[in-house]
PDB file of C-alpha atoms in Angstrom:
ATOM      1  CA  MET A   2      -9.163  15.680   6.892  1.00  0.00           C
ATOM      2  CA  ASN A   3     -11.854  13.762   4.999  1.00  0.00           C
ATOM      3  CA  VAL A   4     -11.843  10.135   5.940  1.00  0.00           C
ATOM      4  CA  GLN A   5     -15.290   8.834   5.127  1.00  0.00           C
ATOM      5  CA  PRO A   6     -16.873   6.244   7.478  1.00  0.00           C
ATOM      6  CA  MET A   7     -16.983   2.780   5.913  1.00  0.00           C
ATOM      7  CA  ARG A   8     -20.273   1.131   4.971  1.00  0.00           C
ATOM      8  CA  GLY A   9     -21.398  -1.820   2.945  1.00  0.00           C
ATOM      9  CA  VAL A  10     -20.303  -5.425   2.532  1.00  0.00           C
ATOM     10  CA  LEU A  11     -16.732  -6.504   3.001  1.00  0.00           C
ATOM     11  CA  ALA A  12     -14.965  -9.852   2.598  1.00  0.00           C
ATOM     12  CA  PRO A  13     -12.160 -11.041   4.919  1.00  0.00           C
ATOM     13  CA  VAL A  14     -10.386 -11.978   1.739  1.00  0.00           C
ATOM     14  CA  THR A  15      -8.972 -15.529   1.513  1.00  0.00           C
ATOM     15  CA  THR A  16      -5.222 -15.559   0.985  1.00  0.00           C
ATOM     16  CA  PRO A  17      -3.823 -17.679  -1.888  1.00  0.00           C
ATOM     17  CA  PHE A  18      -0.605 -19.540  -1.224  1.00  0.00           C
ATOM     18  CA  LYS A  19       1.975 -20.870  -3.629  1.00  0.00           C
ATOM     19  CA  ALA A  20       3.401 -24.422  -3.508  1.00  0.00           C
ATOM     20  CA  ASP A  21       6.081 -23.243  -1.113  1.00  0.00           C
ATOM     21  CA  LEU A  22       3.324 -21.826   1.126  1.00  0.00           C
ATOM     22  CA  SER A  23       4.360 -18.221   0.505  1.00  0.00           C
ATOM     23  CA  PRO A  24       1.474 -15.770  -0.148  1.00  0.00           C
ATOM     24  CA  ASP A  25       0.655 -15.296  -3.848  1.00  0.00           C
ATOM     25  CA  ALA A  26       0.325 -11.531  -4.228  1.00  0.00           C
ATOM     26  CA  ASP A  27      -0.620 -11.610  -7.934  1.00  0.00           C
ATOM     27  CA  LYS A  28      -3.448 -13.985  -7.356  1.00  0.00           C
ATOM     28  CA  LEU A  29      -4.660 -11.982  -4.376  1.00  0.00           C
ATOM     29  CA  VAL A  30      -4.747  -8.782  -6.485  1.00  0.00           C
ATOM     30  CA  ARG A  31      -6.894 -10.564  -9.111  1.00  0.00           C
ATOM     31  CA  GLN A  32      -9.268 -11.896  -6.464  1.00  0.00           C
ATOM     32  CA  CYS A  33      -9.610  -8.556  -4.802  1.00  0.00           C
ATOM     33  CA  ARG A  34     -10.339  -6.911  -8.121  1.00  0.00           C
ATOM     34  CA  TRP A  35     -13.117  -9.436  -8.699  1.00  0.00           C
ATOM     35  CA  LEU A  36     -14.558  -8.746  -5.234  1.00  0.00           C
ATOM     36  CA  LEU A  37     -14.601  -5.020  -5.938  1.00  0.00           C
ATOM     37  CA  SER A  38     -16.391  -5.695  -9.201  1.00  0.00           C
ATOM     38  CA  GLN A  39     -19.150  -7.402  -7.129  1.00  0.00           C
ATOM     39  CA  ASP A  40     -19.387  -4.227  -4.957  1.00  0.00           C
ATOM     40  CA  CYS A  41     -17.613  -5.866  -2.081  1.00  0.00           C
ATOM     41  CA  GLY A  42     -14.993  -4.176   0.077  1.00  0.00           C
ATOM     42  CA  LEU A  43     -11.688  -5.700   1.189  1.00  0.00           C
ATOM     43  CA  ALA A  44     -11.169  -6.683   4.821  1.00  0.00           C
ATOM     44  CA  VAL A  45      -7.863  -8.384   3.999  1.00  0.00           C
ATOM     45  CA  PHE A  46      -6.001 -10.104   6.889  1.00  0.00           C
ATOM     46  CA  GLY A  47      -9.186 -11.182   8.626  1.00  0.00           C
ATOM     47  CA  THR A  48      -9.882 -14.473  10.270  1.00  0.00           C
ATOM     48  CA  ASN A  49     -10.749 -16.187   6.973  1.00  0.00           C
ATOM     49  CA  SER A  50      -7.623 -14.716   5.388  1.00  0.00           C
ATOM     50  CA  GLU A  51      -5.522 -17.025   7.625  1.00  0.00           C
ATOM     51  CA  ALA A  52      -4.094 -13.753   8.876  1.00  0.00           C
ATOM     52  CA  ASN A  53      -2.682 -15.163  12.122  1.00  0.00           C
ATOM     53  CA  SER A  54      -0.746 -17.695  10.084  1.00  0.00           C
ATOM     54  CA  MET A  55       1.161 -14.909   8.423  1.00  0.00           C
ATOM     55  CA  SER A  56       3.923 -12.558   9.589  1.00  0.00           C
ATOM     56  CA  VAL A  57       3.767  -8.765   9.716  1.00  0.00           C
ATOM     57  CA  GLU A  58       6.228  -8.621   6.896  1.00  0.00           C
ATOM     58  CA  GLU A  59       4.096 -10.805   4.650  1.00  0.00           C
ATOM     59  CA  LYS A  60       1.015  -8.711   5.332  1.00  0.00           C
ATOM     60  CA  ILE A  61       2.896  -5.467   4.596  1.00  0.00           C
ATOM     61  CA  GLU A  62       4.077  -6.903   1.272  1.00  0.00           C
ATOM     62  CA  LEU A  63       0.582  -8.040   0.322  1.00  0.00           C
ATOM     63  CA  LEU A  64      -0.989  -4.704   1.273  1.00  0.00           C
ATOM     64  CA  ASP A  65       1.688  -2.895  -0.805  1.00  0.00           C
ATOM     65  CA  ALA A  66       0.881  -5.144  -3.737  1.00  0.00           C
ATOM     66  CA  LEU A  67      -2.850  -4.304  -3.517  1.00  0.00           C
ATOM     67  CA  VAL A  68      -2.294  -0.594  -3.244  1.00  0.00           C
ATOM     68  CA  ASP A  69       0.422  -0.480  -5.931  1.00  0.00           C
ATOM     69  CA  ALA A  70      -1.975  -2.369  -8.249  1.00  0.00           C
ATOM     70  CA  GLY A  71      -4.313   0.584  -8.033  1.00  0.00           C
ATOM     71  CA  LEU A  72      -7.060  -1.023  -5.983  1.00  0.00           C
ATOM     72  CA  ASP A  73      -9.419   1.341  -4.218  1.00  0.00           C
ATOM     73  CA  THR A  74      -8.058   2.094  -0.791  1.00  0.00           C
ATOM     74  CA  SER A  75     -11.353   3.615   0.266  1.00  0.00           C
ATOM     75  CA  ARG A  76     -12.779   0.067   0.227  1.00  0.00           C
ATOM     76  CA  MET A  77      -9.930  -1.436   2.275  1.00  0.00           C
ATOM     77  CA  MET A  78     -10.154  -2.352   5.984  1.00  0.00           C
ATOM     78  CA  PRO A  79      -7.123  -4.597   6.650  1.00  0.00           C
ATOM     79  CA  GLY A  80      -6.926  -6.527   9.917  1.00  0.00           C
ATOM     80  CA  THR A  81      -3.984  -5.264  12.002  1.00  0.00           C
ATOM     81  CA  GLY A  82      -4.576  -6.569  15.497  1.00  0.00           C
ATOM     82  CA  ALA A  83      -1.941  -8.966  16.904  1.00  0.00           C
ATOM     83  CA  SER A  84      -0.861 -10.375  20.234  1.00  0.00           C
ATOM     84  CA  ALA A  85       2.278  -8.217  20.281  1.00  0.00           C
ATOM     85  CA  LEU A  86       1.695  -4.508  20.775  1.00  0.00           C
ATOM     86  CA  THR A  87       4.565  -3.529  18.469  1.00  0.00           C
ATOM     87  CA  ASP A  88       3.320  -5.776  15.656  1.00  0.00           C
ATOM     88  CA  THR A  89      -0.098  -4.083  15.819  1.00  0.00           C
ATOM     89  CA  VAL A  90       1.501  -0.658  15.786  1.00  0.00           C
ATOM     90  CA  ARG A  91       3.764  -1.433  12.875  1.00  0.00           C
ATOM     91  CA  LEU A  92       1.088  -2.888  10.628  1.00  0.00           C
ATOM     92  CA  THR A  93      -1.517  -0.293  11.589  1.00  0.00           C
ATOM     93  CA  ALA A  94       0.871   2.595  10.924  1.00  0.00           C
ATOM     94  CA  HIS A  95       1.842   1.148   7.534  1.00  0.00           C
ATOM     95  CA  ALA A  96      -1.808   0.640   6.560  1.00  0.00           C
ATOM     96  CA  VAL A  97      -2.676   4.222   7.409  1.00  0.00           C
ATOM     97  CA  LYS A  98       0.292   5.534   5.406  1.00  0.00           C
ATOM     98  CA  ARG A  99      -0.883   3.521   2.439  1.00  0.00           C
ATOM     99  CA  GLY A 100      -4.237   5.376   2.622  1.00  0.00           C
ATOM    100  CA  VAL A 101      -6.713   2.676   3.766  1.00  0.00           C
ATOM    101  CA  ALA A 102     -10.084   3.846   5.003  1.00  0.00           C
ATOM    102  CA  GLY A 103      -9.857   1.935   8.229  1.00  0.00           C
ATOM    103  CA  VAL A 104      -8.277  -0.991  10.095  1.00  0.00           C
ATOM    104  CA  LEU A 105      -9.986  -3.899  11.770  1.00  0.00           C
ATOM    105  CA  MET A 106      -8.282  -4.464  15.152  1.00  0.00           C
ATOM    106  CA  LEU A 107      -8.434  -7.609  17.170  1.00  0.00           C
ATOM    107  CA  PRO A 108      -7.713  -7.259  20.863  1.00  0.00           C
ATOM    108  CA  PRO A 109      -4.441  -8.836  22.017  1.00  0.00           C
ATOM    109  CA  PHE A 110      -5.754 -12.369  22.220  1.00  0.00           C
ATOM    110  CA  TYR A 111      -3.149 -14.656  23.755  1.00  0.00           C
ATOM    111  CA  TYR A 112      -3.771 -13.869  27.385  1.00  0.00           C
ATOM    112  CA  LYS A 113      -7.277 -14.771  28.574  1.00  0.00           C
ATOM    113  CA  GLY A 114      -9.385 -13.233  31.300  1.00  0.00           C
ATOM    114  CA  VAL A 115      -7.758  -9.773  30.874  1.00  0.00           C
ATOM    115  CA  SER A 116      -9.541  -6.753  32.243  1.00  0.00           C
ATOM    116  CA  ASP A 117     -11.225  -3.920  30.364  1.00  0.00           C
ATOM    117  CA  GLU A 118      -8.497  -1.712  31.831  1.00  0.00           C
ATOM    118  CA  GLY A 119      -5.825  -3.813  30.217  1.00  0.00           C
ATOM    119  CA  LEU A 120      -7.639  -3.825  26.856  1.00  0.00           C
ATOM    120  CA  PHE A 121      -8.188  -0.104  27.010  1.00  0.00           C
ATOM    121  CA  ARG A 122      -4.504   0.500  27.649  1.00  0.00           C
ATOM    122  CA  SER A 123      -3.602  -1.766  24.723  1.00  0.00           C
ATOM    123  CA  PHE A 124      -5.910  -0.023  22.194  1.00  0.00           C
ATOM    124  CA  ALA A 125      -4.959   3.397  23.504  1.00  0.00           C
ATOM    125  CA  GLU A 126      -1.266   2.650  23.240  1.00  0.00           C
ATOM    126  CA  VAL A 127      -1.628   1.595  19.622  1.00  0.00           C
ATOM    127  CA  ILE A 128      -3.562   4.745  18.775  1.00  0.00           C
ATOM    128  CA  GLU A 129      -1.111   6.991  20.525  1.00  0.00           C
ATOM    129  CA  ARG A 130       1.965   5.312  18.992  1.00  0.00           C
ATOM    130  CA  VAL A 131       0.526   5.422  15.445  1.00  0.00           C
ATOM    131  CA  GLY A 132      -0.217   9.079  16.119  1.00  0.00           C
ATOM    132  CA  ASP A 133      -1.885   9.746  12.766  1.00  0.00           C
ATOM    133  CA  PRO A 134      -5.163  11.681  12.590  1.00  0.00           C
ATOM    134  CA  ARG A 135      -6.161   9.628   9.510  1.00  0.00           C
ATOM    135  CA  LEU A 136      -6.344   6.453  11.626  1.00  0.00           C
ATOM    136  CA  ARG A 137      -9.856   4.879  11.811  1.00  0.00           C
ATOM    137  CA  VAL A 138     -10.166   1.892  14.049  1.00  0.00           C
ATOM    138  CA  TYR A 139     -12.901  -0.699  13.725  1.00  0.00           C
ATOM    139  CA  LEU A 140     -12.804  -3.000  16.776  1.00  0.00           C
ATOM    140  CA  TYR A 141     -13.003  -6.739  16.122  1.00  0.00           C
ATOM    141  CA  HIS A 142     -15.220  -8.583  18.656  1.00  0.00           C
ATOM    142  CA  ILE A 143     -14.926 -12.351  18.019  1.00  0.00           C
ATOM    143  CA  PRO A 144     -15.054 -14.102  21.403  1.00  0.00           C
ATOM    144  CA  PRO A 145     -15.745 -17.561  19.922  1.00  0.00           C
ATOM    145  CA  VAL A 146     -12.193 -17.490  18.456  1.00  0.00           C
ATOM    146  CA  ALA A 147     -10.177 -14.906  20.325  1.00  0.00           C
ATOM    147  CA  GLN A 148     -11.705 -15.698  23.701  1.00  0.00           C
ATOM    148  CA  VAL A 149     -11.117 -12.037  24.603  1.00  0.00           C
ATOM    149  CA  PRO A 150     -14.429 -10.103  24.407  1.00  0.00           C
ATOM    150  CA  ILE A 151     -14.826  -6.374  23.905  1.00  0.00           C
ATOM    151  CA  SER A 152     -17.442  -5.191  26.340  1.00  0.00           C
ATOM    152  CA  LEU A 153     -19.981  -2.384  25.866  1.00  0.00           C
ATOM    153  CA  ASP A 154     -18.376  -0.421  28.671  1.00  0.00           C
ATOM    154  CA  LEU A 155     -14.957  -0.698  27.002  1.00  0.00           C
ATOM    155  CA  ILE A 156     -16.388   0.480  23.691  1.00  0.00           C
ATOM    156  CA  GLU A 157     -17.946   3.507  25.437  1.00  0.00           C
ATOM    157  CA  ARG A 158     -14.688   4.355  27.077  1.00  0.00           C
ATOM    158  CA  LEU A 159     -12.765   4.115  23.815  1.00  0.00           C
ATOM    159  CA  ILE A 160     -15.304   6.257  21.942  1.00  0.00           C
ATOM    160  CA  LYS A 161     -15.095   8.925  24.634  1.00  0.00           C
ATOM    161  CA  ALA A 162     -11.332   8.951  24.614  1.00  0.00           C
ATOM    162  CA  TYR A 163     -10.890   8.725  20.778  1.00  0.00           C
ATOM    163  CA  PRO A 164     -14.165   9.877  19.187  1.00  0.00           C
ATOM    164  CA  ASP A 165     -12.616  10.554  15.805  1.00  0.00           C
ATOM    165  CA  THR A 166     -10.546   7.366  15.725  1.00  0.00           C
ATOM    166  CA  VAL A 167     -12.602   4.466  17.190  1.00  0.00           C
ATOM    167  CA  VAL A 168     -15.433   4.627  14.698  1.00  0.00           C
ATOM    168  CA  GLY A 169     -16.928   1.173  14.557  1.00  0.00           C
ATOM    169  CA  ILE A 170     -16.893  -2.574  15.315  1.00  0.00           C
ATOM    170  CA  LYS A 171     -17.372  -5.954  13.649  1.00  0.00           C
ATOM    171  CA  ASP A 172     -19.483  -8.055  15.973  1.00  0.00           C
ATOM    172  CA  SER A 173     -18.643 -11.716  15.308  1.00  0.00           C
ATOM    173  CA  SER A 174     -20.182 -12.955  18.534  1.00  0.00           C
ATOM    174  CA  GLY A 175     -22.848 -14.785  16.591  1.00  0.00           C
ATOM    175  CA  ASP A 176     -25.380 -13.353  19.048  1.00  0.00           C
ATOM    176  CA  TRP A 177     -27.973 -10.963  17.589  1.00  0.00           C
ATOM    177  CA  ASN A 178     -28.812  -9.669  21.108  1.00  0.00           C
ATOM    178  CA  ASN A 179     -25.216  -8.501  21.465  1.00  0.00           C
ATOM    179  CA  THR A 180     -25.253  -6.796  18.117  1.00  0.00           C
ATOM    180  CA  LYS A 181     -28.524  -5.101  18.925  1.00  0.00           C
ATOM    181  CA  ALA A 182     -27.171  -3.957  22.256  1.00  0.00           C
ATOM    182  CA  MET A 183     -24.348  -2.212  20.450  1.00  0.00           C
ATOM    183  CA  LEU A 184     -26.717  -0.630  18.015  1.00  0.00           C
ATOM    184  CA  ASP A 185     -28.996   0.600  20.746  1.00  0.00           C
ATOM    185  CA  ARG A 186     -26.239   1.899  23.059  1.00  0.00           C
ATOM    186  CA  PHE A 187     -24.215   3.586  20.282  1.00  0.00           C
ATOM    187  CA  PRO A 188     -26.655   4.986  17.711  1.00  0.00           C
ATOM    188  CA  GLY A 189     -24.993   6.288  14.581  1.00  0.00           C
ATOM    189  CA  TRP A 190     -21.793   4.406  15.300  1.00  0.00           C
ATOM    190  CA  GLY A 191     -20.316   2.033  12.720  1.00  0.00           C
ATOM    191  CA  VAL A 192     -21.649  -1.410  13.689  1.00  0.00           C
ATOM    192  CA  PHE A 193     -20.968  -4.162  11.187  1.00  0.00           C
ATOM    193  CA  ALA A 194     -22.604  -7.572  11.536  1.00  0.00           C
ATOM    194  CA  GLY A 195     -20.097 -10.410  11.596  1.00  0.00           C
ATOM    195  CA  ASN A 196     -22.015 -12.406   9.013  1.00  0.00           C
ATOM    196  CA  GLU A 197     -24.810 -11.829   6.503  1.00  0.00           C
ATOM    197  CA  ASN A 198     -27.374 -13.745   8.514  1.00  0.00           C
ATOM    198  CA  PHE A 199     -27.799 -10.563  10.548  1.00  0.00           C
ATOM    199  CA  LEU A 200     -27.345  -8.084   7.716  1.00  0.00           C
ATOM    200  CA  LEU A 201     -30.964  -7.079   7.201  1.00  0.00           C
ATOM    201  CA  GLN A 202     -31.646  -6.771  10.937  1.00  0.00           C
ATOM    202  CA  THR A 203     -28.435  -4.764  11.440  1.00  0.00           C
ATOM    203  CA  LEU A 204     -29.386  -2.275   8.737  1.00  0.00           C
ATOM    204  CA  GLN A 205     -32.942  -2.003  10.032  1.00  0.00           C
ATOM    205  CA  HIS A 206     -31.553  -1.044  13.480  1.00  0.00           C
ATOM    206  CA  GLY A 207     -29.081   1.571  12.155  1.00  0.00           C
ATOM    207  CA  GLY A 208     -26.009  -0.530  11.449  1.00  0.00           C
ATOM    208  CA  VAL A 209     -23.700  -0.023   8.460  1.00  0.00           C
ATOM    209  CA  GLY A 210     -23.178  -3.437   6.824  1.00  0.00           C
ATOM    210  CA  CYS A 211     -21.508  -6.747   7.332  1.00  0.00           C
ATOM    211  CA  ILE A 212     -18.016  -8.271   7.144  1.00  0.00           C
ATOM    212  CA  SER A 213     -18.561 -11.967   6.379  1.00  0.00           C
ATOM    213  CA  ALA A 214     -16.575 -14.989   5.373  1.00  0.00           C
ATOM    214  CA  THR A 215     -19.038 -16.033   2.673  1.00  0.00           C
ATOM    215  CA  CYS A 216     -18.678 -12.631   0.997  1.00  0.00           C
ATOM    216  CA  ASN A 217     -15.606 -14.288  -0.508  1.00  0.00           C
ATOM    217  CA  VAL A 218     -17.847 -16.443  -2.715  1.00  0.00           C
ATOM    218  CA  ASN A 219     -21.311 -14.834  -2.571  1.00  0.00           C
ATOM    219  CA  ALA A 220     -20.297 -11.198  -2.719  1.00  0.00           C
ATOM    220  CA  GLY A 221     -22.715 -10.124  -5.438  1.00  0.00           C
ATOM    221  CA  ALA A 222     -25.823 -11.436  -3.706  1.00  0.00           C
ATOM    222  CA  ILE A 223     -24.894 -10.085  -0.266  1.00  0.00           C
ATOM    223  CA  SER A 224     -24.036  -6.729  -1.742  1.00  0.00           C
ATOM    224  CA  ARG A 225     -27.363  -6.628  -3.493  1.00  0.00           C
ATOM    225  CA  LEU A 226     -29.139  -7.246  -0.150  1.00  0.00           C
ATOM    226  CA  PHE A 227     -27.156  -4.293   1.277  1.00  0.00           C
ATOM    227  CA  ARG A 228     -28.204  -2.028  -1.543  1.00  0.00           C
ATOM    228  CA  GLU A 229     -31.872  -3.189  -1.563  1.00  0.00           C
ATOM    229  CA  TRP A 230     -32.556  -3.674   2.115  1.00  0.00           C
ATOM    230  CA  GLN A 231     -35.464  -1.267   2.056  1.00  0.00           C
ATOM    231  CA  SER A 232     -37.072  -2.858  -0.993  1.00  0.00           C
ATOM    232  CA  PRO A 233     -40.013  -5.351  -1.020  1.00  0.00           C
ATOM    233  CA  GLU A 234     -37.411  -7.994  -2.053  1.00  0.00           C
ATOM    234  CA  ALA A 235     -35.270  -7.673   1.054  1.00  0.00           C
ATOM    235  CA  GLU A 236     -36.706 -10.641   3.012  1.00  0.00           C
ATOM    236  CA  ARG A 237     -36.317 -12.942  -0.037  1.00  0.00           C
ATOM    237  CA  LEU A 238     -32.742 -11.696  -0.678  1.00  0.00           C
ATOM    238  CA  GLN A 239     -31.846 -12.309   2.959  1.00  0.00           C
ATOM    239  CA  ALA A 240     -33.285 -15.863   2.819  1.00  0.00           C
ATOM    240  CA  GLU A 241     -31.269 -16.635  -0.308  1.00  0.00           C
ATOM    241  CA  CYS A 242     -28.045 -15.411   1.308  1.00  0.00           C
ATOM    242  CA  ASP A 243     -28.851 -17.445   4.433  1.00  0.00           C
ATOM    243  CA  GLU A 244     -29.305 -20.621   2.364  1.00  0.00           C
ATOM    244  CA  VAL A 245     -25.888 -20.258   0.723  1.00  0.00           C
ATOM    245  CA  ARG A 246     -24.211 -19.642   4.068  1.00  0.00           C
ATOM    246  CA  ARG A 247     -25.979 -22.689   5.583  1.00  0.00           C
ATOM    247  CA  THR A 248     -24.701 -24.790   2.720  1.00  0.00           C
ATOM    248  CA  ILE A 249     -21.068 -23.723   3.059  1.00  0.00           C
ATOM    249  CA  SER A 250     -21.191 -23.805   6.864  1.00  0.00           C
ATOM    250  CA  GLN A 251     -21.763 -27.593   6.759  1.00  0.00           C
ATOM    251  CA  PHE A 252     -18.003 -27.788   6.093  1.00  0.00           C
ATOM    252  CA  PRO A 253     -14.919 -26.236   7.690  1.00  0.00           C
ATOM    253  CA  MET A 254     -15.308 -22.636   6.599  1.00  0.00           C
ATOM    254  CA  ILE A 255     -11.842 -21.590   5.273  1.00  0.00           C
ATOM    255  CA  PRO A 256     -11.158 -24.850   3.407  1.00  0.00           C
ATOM    256  CA  ALA A 257     -14.718 -24.686   1.957  1.00  0.00           C
ATOM    257  CA  LEU A 258     -14.307 -21.111   0.759  1.00  0.00           C
ATOM    258  CA  LYS A 259     -10.981 -21.916  -0.888  1.00  0.00           C
ATOM    259  CA  ALA A 260     -12.346 -25.126  -2.529  1.00  0.00           C
ATOM    260  CA  THR A 261     -15.250 -23.093  -3.916  1.00  0.00           C
ATOM    261  CA  ILE A 262     -12.993 -20.438  -5.339  1.00  0.00           C
ATOM    262  CA  ALA A 263     -10.759 -23.183  -6.826  1.00  0.00           C
ATOM    263  CA  ASP A 264     -13.753 -24.874  -8.501  1.00  0.00           C
ATOM    264  CA  PHE A 265     -15.339 -21.742  -9.979  1.00  0.00           C
ATOM    265  CA  SER A 266     -12.071 -20.045 -10.997  1.00  0.00           C
ATOM    266  CA  GLY A 267     -10.642 -23.249 -12.552  1.00  0.00           C
ATOM    267  CA  ASP A 268      -7.462 -22.745 -10.567  1.00  0.00           C
ATOM    268  CA  SER A 269      -6.804 -25.762  -8.319  1.00  0.00           C
ATOM    269  CA  GLU A 270      -4.080 -23.918  -6.381  1.00  0.00           C
ATOM    270  CA  TRP A 271      -6.714 -21.823  -4.664  1.00  0.00           C
ATOM    271  CA  ALA A 272      -7.595 -24.845  -2.501  1.00  0.00           C
ATOM    272  CA  ARG A 273      -4.195 -24.736  -0.738  1.00  0.00           C
ATOM    273  CA  LEU A 274      -4.025 -23.731   2.913  1.00  0.00           C
ATOM    274  CA  ARG A 275      -1.130 -22.923   5.226  1.00  0.00           C
ATOM    275  CA  PRO A 276      -0.730 -25.387   8.080  1.00  0.00           C
ATOM    276  CA  PRO A 277      -2.136 -26.043  10.591  1.00  0.00           C
ATOM    277  CA  LEU A 278      -5.284 -25.797   8.389  1.00  0.00           C
ATOM    278  CA  VAL A 279      -5.844 -28.536   5.853  1.00  0.00           C
ATOM    279  CA  GLU A 280      -7.890 -28.816   2.708  1.00  0.00           C
ATOM    280  CA  LEU A 281     -11.293 -30.495   2.415  1.00  0.00           C
ATOM    281  CA  SER A 282     -11.139 -34.198   1.689  1.00  0.00           C
ATOM    282  CA  ALA A 283     -12.056 -35.293  -1.844  1.00  0.00           C
ATOM    283  CA  ASP A 284     -15.433 -36.530  -0.528  1.00  0.00           C
ATOM    284  CA  GLN A 285     -16.152 -33.275   1.326  1.00  0.00           C
ATOM    285  CA  ARG A 286     -15.221 -31.183  -1.720  1.00  0.00           C
ATOM    286  CA  GLN A 287     -17.482 -33.201  -3.994  1.00  0.00           C
ATOM    287  CA  ALA A 288     -20.333 -32.972  -1.436  1.00  0.00           C
ATOM    288  CA  LEU A 289     -19.953 -29.219  -1.244  1.00  0.00           C
ATOM    289  CA  LYS A 290     -19.842 -28.866  -4.985  1.00  0.00           C
ATOM    290  CA  ALA A 291     -23.046 -30.944  -5.297  1.00  0.00           C
ATOM    291  CA  GLU A 292     -24.888 -28.944  -2.668  1.00  0.00           C
ATOM    292  CA  LEU A 293     -24.033 -25.671  -4.311  1.00  0.00           C
ATOM    293  CA  ALA A 294     -25.075 -27.019  -7.696  1.00  0.00           C
ATOM    294  CA  LYS A 295     -28.499 -27.899  -6.281  1.00  0.00           C
ATOM    295  CA  ARG A 296     -28.883 -24.203  -5.471  1.00  0.00           C
ATOM    296  CA  ASN A 297     -27.698 -23.051  -8.903  1.00  0.00           C
ATOM    297  CA  PHE A 298     -24.910 -21.177  -7.153  1.00  0.00           C
ATOM    298  CA  ARG A 299     -22.587 -19.129  -9.383  1.00  0.00           C
ATOM    299  CA  MET A 300     -19.516 -16.883  -9.058  1.00  0.00           C
ATOM    300  CA  PRO A 301     -20.005 -14.724 -12.147  1.00  0.00           C
ATOM    301  CA  GLU A 302     -16.926 -13.787 -14.143  1.00  0.00           C
ATOM    302  CA  LEU A 303     -14.500 -15.265 -11.537  1.00  0.00           C
ATOM    303  CA  ALA A 304     -12.800 -17.521 -14.076  1.00  0.00           C
ATOM    304  CA  THR A 305     -12.138 -14.571 -16.371  1.00  0.00           C
ATOM    305  CA  ALA A 306     -10.882 -12.487 -13.494  1.00  0.00           C
ATOM    306  CA  ASN A 307      -8.407 -15.193 -12.431  1.00  0.00           C
ATOM    307  CA  ALA A 308      -7.134 -15.950 -15.969  1.00  0.00           C
TER     308      ALA A 308
END
């Protein structure tokens, strides 16, 4: 057994859709290859992947396409958490069999106000049913969306029960105090910031990286910050990453990411979303493009990668 802990910068990779709204596996492979070229890992089937608008079967097919294309599975952390226990087990087991380094696991998120006991039983049941020593679970704490938080006490209980399996977390609470509480309580554990605004602070306090929406478009700069966080340039690099995120965050995030990829790749189909999400309006798209141009924003070699 030699499953290395994951570190670095990962993108919850946006999912391209064809005109019939089916996932476009070929386009996803090309995009993931570009992200890897920017030193960015692949958290496919994350929130910004429109993952909960896709079926388990679609995700399995897409993951198979990525692995079969020869992409580096040591940089893959697919999202596998679902409301249905059996869906989570099926996708998680398949991901482990395909050799991914870890899975990012939402709690079951339909029922609200559930207890830590119920959440522990859910995560434990998945781990036991998958029954594979290669499984590495990164919990996904995103209460602004899921409305089902993962408490520090629950984390501690899971680590004690499954020390070799529950190896980290993505904290998308948007609250630095919560991230720091995780870092302080679980030193040496795999805490990822939920966006790059907290990347430098997270690394300074012993964290391992970030998994962020805007890595989809600003992967190179964010990855550079990860590599150079101890350099004299770190504060400047952090400020530059923050500025790009502020610019994109003025607009609905997933449509803005896809519009940006469409503009810089020269492929208009990248702007397509699966309902209930909708594309940016023409005015919004033009405004976003203008704001990014003011900042001399670039996505190097993207057009070539998508050709």
